[in-house]
Amino acid sequence: MPAVLFRSPNDSAEAWRQSLTERIPGVDFRAWPEVGDPAEVGFALVWKVPPLFLKQFPNLKAICSLGQGVDHIFADPELPRGPHIIRLVDPWMGRAMAEWVLLQVLRFHRQGIEYEALQRARDWQQLPAPETSKRRVGILGLGALGAEAATTVAALGFDVAGWSRTRKSIPNVTSYAGPEELDAFLARTDILCGLLPLTPETTDLMDAKLFAKLPKGAFVVNSGRGAQLVEEDLLAALDSGYLAGASLDVFRTEPLPKDHAFWGHPKVQVWPHVSAQTNADSGADQVAENIRRVFAGEPPINTVDPDRQY
Ligand code: OXD
C-alpha cells in the first residue's frame, strides 16, 4: 500500500496516526519531516503546507485537507494537477460550527453587547426584551456548515434565510441564490453570518458596499475566511455607528497581530479560529474511507471541483 503523508502546523500527528491505524491496520503513516522516499507517498493529509511542498511527491493520488476549507491547498501556485482534492466533511465539525454561530446570534439577540457595556458602567438597567421571530438571521453560504447552522438557528424560532450560489431547499430557511438576489438577502438581514468558502469570487465580498446594504444596527459574524472581509471597512462601519457589532473567528492575518484594532474594539469580539476545530477521532472516519477508496482505485467522497475551488 502507498504511504500516507501528514503535515500540519496545527494538528497532532500522533493523534492522527493512532486514529488512522485503528481504522486501517498497518497503514504506512509518515509524519513530515520523516517522509522517506517521496515516490512512495500516494495520499497527502495536510493543513497549510508551504507553497511548492506538494509537487515533490510524484505519485500522489489525493490531497486531503485537514479542515473543511481547501483554499490553503489552492494557494499553492504549483499545485500538482492530477490528484483528487478532498475536503474534510465531519458531522462533529458541523455541530461545533452550528453551536458557535448560535452563540453569536444569541449574544447579539439577547443584547449581550448592551449589557456588557452596562456592566462596565456598573449600571443596573433592564432593556425591553427582544422578539425572536422578528430577528432576521442571514447565513452567507449554505454548504454543509451553513446549512446546519441555519437549521439550528431556525429551530429556536428566528426568521432565517441563506444565500448561496444555487438555490437550496432547507426546511424553515428562505433561500436566496446568485448575485442577483444578494441585495434582497442583505436588506432583510439583522445578523449576517459569513460561512462561505474562500474563492476568487468571495474574496473581499464583505466590504463597505455590502455593509451599507444591511439594515442600520446590523451585526456581522464571520467564521468563513478572513480574506472575505475588508477589515478597515468593517471598522469604519462600526465606528460610524452603522453596524452594531461583530464577532470574528477568522482574520486576514492569523494569529491576529497584537497591535490590530480589533483586539481592543468595544464592539468586536475576537475568537482565535476555533469555531469548528478539526477532530482527529471523528474526522478519521472520512479520511480512512477515502484512503481505502483512493488506493483501491475508487472515486473518493467530498472531492472539490478544482475550477470552482470548493
Ligand atoms: C476549516 C477551518 O477549514 O477550521 O475547517 O478553517
Short mmCIF file of C-alpha atoms and ligand atoms in Angstrom, two decimals:
data_model
loop_
_atom_site.label_atom_id
_atom_site.label_comp_id
_atom_site.label_asym_id
_atom_site.label_seq_id
_atom_site.Cartn_x
_atom_site.Cartn_y
_atom_site.Cartn_z
CA MET A 1 0.00 0.00 0.00
CA PRO A 2 1.37 3.50 -0.81
CA ALA A 3 2.22 5.77 2.10
CA VAL A 4 0.05 8.45 3.71
CA LEU A 5 1.90 11.73 4.27
CA PHE A 6 0.84 14.01 7.14
CA ARG A 7 1.87 17.64 7.60
CA SER A 8 0.13 20.34 9.62
CA PRO A 9 1.25 23.18 11.89
CA ASN A 10 -1.97 22.79 13.96
CA ASP A 11 -2.92 19.15 14.21
CA SER A 12 -1.31 16.35 16.19
CA ALA A 13 0.48 13.78 14.02
CA GLU A 14 0.32 11.24 16.85
CA ALA A 15 -3.45 11.60 17.26
CA TRP A 16 -3.97 11.12 13.51
CA ARG A 17 -1.52 8.20 13.35
CA GLN A 18 -3.47 6.49 16.09
CA SER A 19 -6.97 7.16 14.65
CA LEU A 20 -5.96 6.04 11.16
CA THR A 21 -4.09 2.95 12.39
CA GLU A 22 -7.22 1.90 14.33
CA ARG A 23 -9.24 2.15 11.12
CA ILE A 24 -6.62 0.84 8.64
CA PRO A 25 -4.28 -1.57 10.48
CA GLY A 26 -0.79 -1.40 9.00
CA VAL A 27 -1.30 1.98 7.30
CA ASP A 28 2.07 3.43 6.30
CA PHE A 29 1.63 6.83 8.01
CA ARG A 30 4.54 9.23 7.57
CA ALA A 31 4.55 12.46 9.52
CA TRP A 32 6.65 15.19 7.95
CA PRO A 33 9.68 15.58 8.06
CA GLU A 34 10.10 11.76 8.32
CA VAL A 35 8.82 11.19 4.81
CA GLY A 36 11.28 8.65 3.38
CA ASP A 37 11.13 8.16 -0.38
CA PRO A 38 8.71 10.81 -1.77
CA ALA A 39 7.79 8.44 -4.62
CA GLU A 40 6.13 6.08 -2.12
CA VAL A 41 3.60 8.68 -0.97
CA GLY A 42 0.15 8.22 -2.51
CA PHE A 43 -2.12 10.23 -0.21
CA ALA A 44 -1.40 13.59 1.49
CA LEU A 45 -3.26 14.75 4.59
CA VAL A 46 -2.34 18.40 5.01
CA TRP A 47 -3.11 21.79 6.52
CA LYS A 48 -1.38 24.98 5.34
CA VAL A 49 1.76 23.39 3.93
CA PRO A 50 4.24 25.78 2.27
CA PRO A 51 3.80 26.50 -1.44
CA LEU A 52 5.66 24.06 -3.75
CA PHE A 53 5.77 21.41 -0.99
CA LEU A 54 3.31 19.01 -2.64
CA LYS A 55 4.94 18.93 -6.05
CA GLN A 56 7.86 16.86 -4.68
CA PHE A 57 5.57 13.78 -4.43
CA PRO A 58 5.29 12.40 -7.97
CA ASN A 59 2.77 9.61 -7.24
CA LEU A 60 0.15 11.50 -5.24
CA LYS A 61 -3.38 10.28 -5.95
CA ALA A 62 -5.18 12.56 -3.48
CA ILE A 63 -4.60 15.64 -1.35
CA CYS A 64 -6.95 15.85 1.61
CA SER A 65 -7.41 18.99 3.70
CA LEU A 66 -7.32 18.68 7.47
CA GLY A 67 -10.20 21.14 7.55
CA GLN A 68 -13.40 21.94 5.70
CA GLY A 69 -11.64 24.66 3.72
CA VAL A 70 -9.32 23.87 0.81
CA ASP A 71 -8.20 27.42 -0.01
CA HIS A 72 -4.83 26.70 1.64
CA ILE A 73 -4.28 23.92 -0.96
CA PHE A 74 -5.26 26.07 -3.94
CA ALA A 75 -2.93 28.84 -2.69
CA ASP A 76 -0.02 26.72 -4.00
CA PRO A 77 0.98 28.20 -7.40
CA GLU A 78 2.42 24.84 -8.47
CA LEU A 79 -0.25 22.55 -7.12
CA PRO A 80 0.01 19.19 -8.92
CA ARG A 81 -2.90 18.89 -11.38
CA GLY A 82 -3.66 15.14 -11.24
CA PRO A 83 -4.55 14.26 -7.59
CA HIS A 84 -8.11 14.48 -6.25
CA ILE A 85 -8.55 17.42 -3.87
CA ILE A 86 -10.65 16.43 -0.86
CA ARG A 87 -12.13 18.48 1.96
CA LEU A 88 -12.93 17.17 5.40
CA VAL A 89 -16.65 16.91 6.00
CA ASP A 90 -17.18 15.78 9.56
CA PRO A 91 -20.60 15.90 11.29
CA TRP A 92 -18.81 16.70 14.55
CA MET A 93 -17.39 19.89 13.00
CA GLY A 94 -20.80 20.78 11.56
CA ARG A 95 -22.27 20.60 15.06
CA ALA A 96 -19.42 22.64 16.53
CA MET A 97 -19.89 25.38 13.92
CA ALA A 98 -23.66 25.46 14.45
CA GLU A 99 -23.09 25.89 18.21
CA TRP A 100 -20.66 28.73 17.64
CA VAL A 101 -22.96 30.55 15.21
CA LEU A 102 -25.88 30.11 17.63
CA LEU A 103 -23.77 31.55 20.43
CA GLN A 104 -23.06 34.70 18.38
CA VAL A 105 -26.68 35.05 17.27
CA LEU A 106 -27.95 34.73 20.84
CA ARG A 107 -25.35 37.10 22.25
CA PHE A 108 -26.46 39.84 19.87
CA HIS A 109 -30.15 38.99 20.04
CA ARG A 110 -30.24 38.97 23.86
CA GLN A 111 -28.47 42.37 23.92
CA GLY A 112 -25.15 40.96 25.17
CA ILE A 113 -23.26 43.95 23.76
CA GLU A 114 -25.52 46.43 25.57
CA TYR A 115 -25.46 44.51 28.86
CA GLU A 116 -21.66 44.13 28.72
CA ALA A 117 -21.40 47.95 28.31
CA LEU A 118 -23.86 48.46 31.18
CA GLN A 119 -21.83 46.13 33.39
CA ARG A 120 -18.65 48.08 32.64
CA ALA A 121 -20.51 51.22 33.75
CA ARG A 122 -21.93 49.37 36.85
CA ASP A 123 -25.34 50.45 35.60
CA TRP A 124 -28.32 48.22 36.51
CA GLN A 125 -30.79 48.69 33.65
CA GLN A 126 -33.39 46.38 32.17
CA LEU A 127 -33.80 46.82 28.40
CA PRO A 128 -37.03 45.83 26.58
CA ALA A 129 -36.90 42.11 25.72
CA PRO A 130 -36.37 41.30 22.02
CA GLU A 131 -38.76 39.20 19.88
CA THR A 132 -37.10 36.08 18.41
CA SER A 133 -39.45 35.66 15.44
CA LYS A 134 -38.77 39.26 14.38
CA ARG A 135 -34.98 38.83 14.38
CA ARG A 136 -33.78 38.14 10.84
CA VAL A 137 -30.66 35.99 10.61
CA GLY A 138 -28.88 35.62 7.26
CA ILE A 139 -26.38 32.85 6.61
CA LEU A 140 -23.96 33.66 3.82
CA GLY A 141 -23.14 30.22 2.39
CA LEU A 142 -25.37 27.18 2.65
CA GLY A 143 -22.84 24.36 2.28
CA ALA A 144 -22.55 21.56 4.85
CA LEU A 145 -21.66 24.01 7.64
CA GLY A 146 -24.01 26.83 6.65
CA ALA A 147 -27.00 24.53 6.24
CA GLU A 148 -26.52 23.03 9.69
CA ALA A 149 -26.05 26.45 11.29
CA ALA A 150 -29.18 27.77 9.53
CA THR A 151 -31.27 24.80 10.68
CA THR A 152 -30.01 25.10 14.25
CA VAL A 153 -30.79 28.83 14.46
CA ALA A 154 -34.20 28.36 12.78
CA ALA A 155 -35.12 25.69 15.35
CA LEU A 156 -35.19 28.43 18.02
CA GLY A 157 -37.77 30.43 16.07
CA PHE A 158 -35.57 33.03 14.36
CA ASP A 159 -36.51 34.24 10.86
CA VAL A 160 -33.66 32.59 8.91
CA ALA A 161 -32.56 32.98 5.30
CA GLY A 162 -29.46 31.81 3.49
CA TRP A 163 -27.63 32.96 0.40
CA SER A 164 -25.73 30.58 -1.87
CA ARG A 165 -24.62 30.23 -5.47
CA THR A 166 -27.50 27.87 -6.32
CA ARG A 167 -30.94 27.64 -4.69
CA LYS A 168 -31.24 25.31 -1.69
CA SER A 169 -34.24 23.67 -0.14
CA ILE A 170 -33.84 23.61 3.66
CA PRO A 171 -36.91 23.46 5.93
CA ASN A 172 -37.65 26.80 7.67
CA VAL A 173 -34.85 28.59 5.80
CA THR A 174 -35.61 31.01 2.95
CA SER A 175 -33.18 30.50 0.10
CA TYR A 176 -31.69 33.41 -1.86
CA ALA A 177 -29.45 32.46 -4.79
CA GLY A 178 -26.90 34.07 -7.05
CA PRO A 179 -25.51 37.61 -7.28
CA GLU A 180 -28.90 38.98 -8.42
CA GLU A 181 -30.54 38.04 -5.09
CA LEU A 182 -27.73 39.14 -2.78
CA ASP A 183 -29.07 42.68 -2.19
CA ALA A 184 -32.55 41.44 -1.23
CA PHE A 185 -30.97 38.93 1.17
CA LEU A 186 -28.84 41.65 2.79
CA ALA A 187 -31.76 44.07 3.10
CA ARG A 188 -33.66 41.58 5.29
CA THR A 189 -30.70 40.54 7.47
CA ASP A 190 -30.18 41.84 11.02
CA ILE A 191 -27.49 39.29 11.88
CA LEU A 192 -25.20 38.33 8.99
CA CYS A 193 -23.17 35.13 9.45
CA GLY A 194 -20.37 34.52 6.93
CA LEU A 195 -19.78 30.83 6.28
CA LEU A 196 -18.53 30.89 2.71
CA PRO A 197 -15.58 29.02 1.24
CA LEU A 198 -12.74 31.28 0.09
CA THR A 199 -12.67 31.55 -3.70
CA PRO A 200 -11.74 34.39 -6.06
CA GLU A 201 -15.48 35.34 -6.07
CA THR A 202 -15.82 35.53 -2.28
CA THR A 203 -12.54 37.37 -1.60
CA ASP A 204 -13.32 40.88 -0.21
CA LEU A 205 -17.07 40.21 -0.54
CA MET A 206 -17.83 41.75 2.87
CA ASP A 207 -16.83 45.34 2.20
CA ALA A 208 -18.24 48.84 2.74
CA LYS A 209 -20.73 48.42 -0.13
CA LEU A 210 -22.09 45.19 1.33
CA PHE A 211 -22.31 46.57 4.88
CA ALA A 212 -24.28 49.56 3.59
CA LYS A 213 -26.92 47.18 2.20
CA LEU A 214 -27.60 45.69 5.63
CA PRO A 215 -30.17 47.47 7.82
CA LYS A 216 -28.68 50.05 10.20
CA GLY A 217 -27.79 48.39 13.51
CA ALA A 218 -26.96 45.00 11.95
CA PHE A 219 -24.44 42.61 13.49
CA VAL A 220 -21.73 40.81 11.49
CA VAL A 221 -20.36 37.36 12.27
CA ASN A 222 -17.58 35.74 10.24
CA SER A 223 -16.29 32.20 10.52
CA GLY A 224 -15.67 31.65 6.80
CA ARG A 225 -12.27 33.12 5.93
CA GLY A 226 -10.61 36.36 6.93
CA ALA A 227 -9.85 37.40 3.34
CA GLN A 228 -13.60 37.66 2.66
CA LEU A 229 -13.94 40.66 4.98
CA VAL A 230 -12.35 44.06 4.38
CA GLU A 231 -11.26 44.85 7.92
CA GLU A 232 -10.89 48.65 7.53
CA ASP A 233 -14.41 48.82 6.05
CA LEU A 234 -15.82 46.89 9.00
CA LEU A 235 -14.05 49.19 11.47
CA ALA A 236 -15.39 52.26 9.65
CA ALA A 237 -18.96 50.88 9.67
CA LEU A 238 -18.71 50.09 13.40
CA ASP A 239 -17.15 53.43 14.30
CA SER A 240 -19.76 55.41 12.37
CA GLY A 241 -22.46 53.56 14.34
CA TYR A 242 -23.95 51.98 11.20
CA LEU A 243 -23.16 48.43 12.37
CA ALA A 244 -23.81 47.44 15.98
CA GLY A 245 -21.03 44.91 16.42
CA ALA A 246 -19.11 41.95 15.09
CA SER A 247 -17.92 38.53 16.21
CA LEU A 248 -15.00 37.24 14.19
CA ASP A 249 -13.27 33.87 14.23
CA VAL A 250 -11.13 34.35 11.10
CA PHE A 251 -8.80 37.15 10.06
CA ARG A 252 -6.69 38.26 7.11
CA THR A 253 -3.58 37.60 9.21
CA GLU A 254 -3.64 34.79 11.76
CA PRO A 255 -2.69 34.91 14.56
CA LEU A 256 -4.25 38.38 14.71
CA PRO A 257 -1.32 40.84 15.16
CA LYS A 258 -1.03 42.19 18.72
CA ASP A 259 -1.49 45.79 17.57
CA HIS A 260 -4.63 45.10 15.49
CA ALA A 261 -7.55 47.46 16.17
CA PHE A 262 -9.97 44.54 16.61
CA TRP A 263 -8.37 43.41 19.88
CA GLY A 264 -9.41 46.42 21.92
CA HIS A 265 -12.53 47.43 19.99
CA PRO A 266 -15.58 47.56 22.28
CA LYS A 267 -17.90 46.31 19.52
CA VAL A 268 -15.72 43.44 18.26
CA GLN A 269 -15.36 40.03 19.79
CA VAL A 270 -12.22 38.19 18.66
CA TRP A 271 -12.05 34.38 18.55
CA PRO A 272 -8.78 32.59 17.62
CA HIS A 273 -10.13 30.45 14.70
CA VAL A 274 -11.79 27.87 16.93
CA SER A 275 -15.42 27.80 15.77
CA ALA A 276 -15.08 24.26 14.33
CA GLN A 277 -11.76 22.66 15.14
CA THR A 278 -10.58 19.52 13.38
CA ASN A 279 -11.15 16.38 15.42
CA ALA A 280 -8.69 13.53 14.80
CA ASP A 281 -11.17 10.99 16.10
CA SER A 282 -14.43 11.82 14.29
CA GLY A 283 -12.63 13.21 11.21
CA ALA A 284 -10.65 10.00 10.71
CA ASP A 285 -13.77 8.09 9.56
CA GLN A 286 -13.98 10.05 6.32
CA VAL A 287 -10.20 10.18 5.84
CA ALA A 288 -9.81 6.41 6.33
CA GLU A 289 -12.67 5.73 3.92
CA ASN A 290 -11.02 7.96 1.32
CA ILE A 291 -7.59 6.35 1.77
CA ARG A 292 -9.24 2.98 1.20
CA ARG A 293 -11.11 4.22 -1.87
CA VAL A 294 -8.17 6.03 -3.44
CA PHE A 295 -5.80 3.08 -3.04
CA ALA A 296 -8.49 0.74 -4.43
CA GLY A 297 -8.85 3.00 -7.49
CA GLU A 298 -12.38 4.09 -6.48
CA PRO A 299 -13.56 7.73 -6.53
CA PRO A 300 -13.19 9.41 -3.11
CA ILE A 301 -16.02 11.27 -1.36
CA ASN A 302 -16.17 15.04 -0.68
CA THR A 303 -13.90 16.00 -3.54
CA VAL A 304 -13.60 19.60 -4.68
CA ASP A 305 -14.02 20.94 -8.19
CA PRO A 306 -10.59 22.49 -9.00
CA ASP A 307 -12.24 25.07 -11.26
CA ARG A 308 -14.62 26.31 -8.55
CA GLN A 309 -12.13 25.65 -5.73
CA TYR A 310 -14.74 24.33 -3.30
C1 OXD B 1 -11.54 24.62 8.33
C2 OXD B 1 -11.13 25.60 9.33
O1 OXD B 1 -11.37 24.85 7.14
O2 OXD B 1 -11.04 25.25 10.52
O3 OXD B 1 -12.03 23.56 8.73
O4 OXD B 1 -10.89 26.76 9.00
#
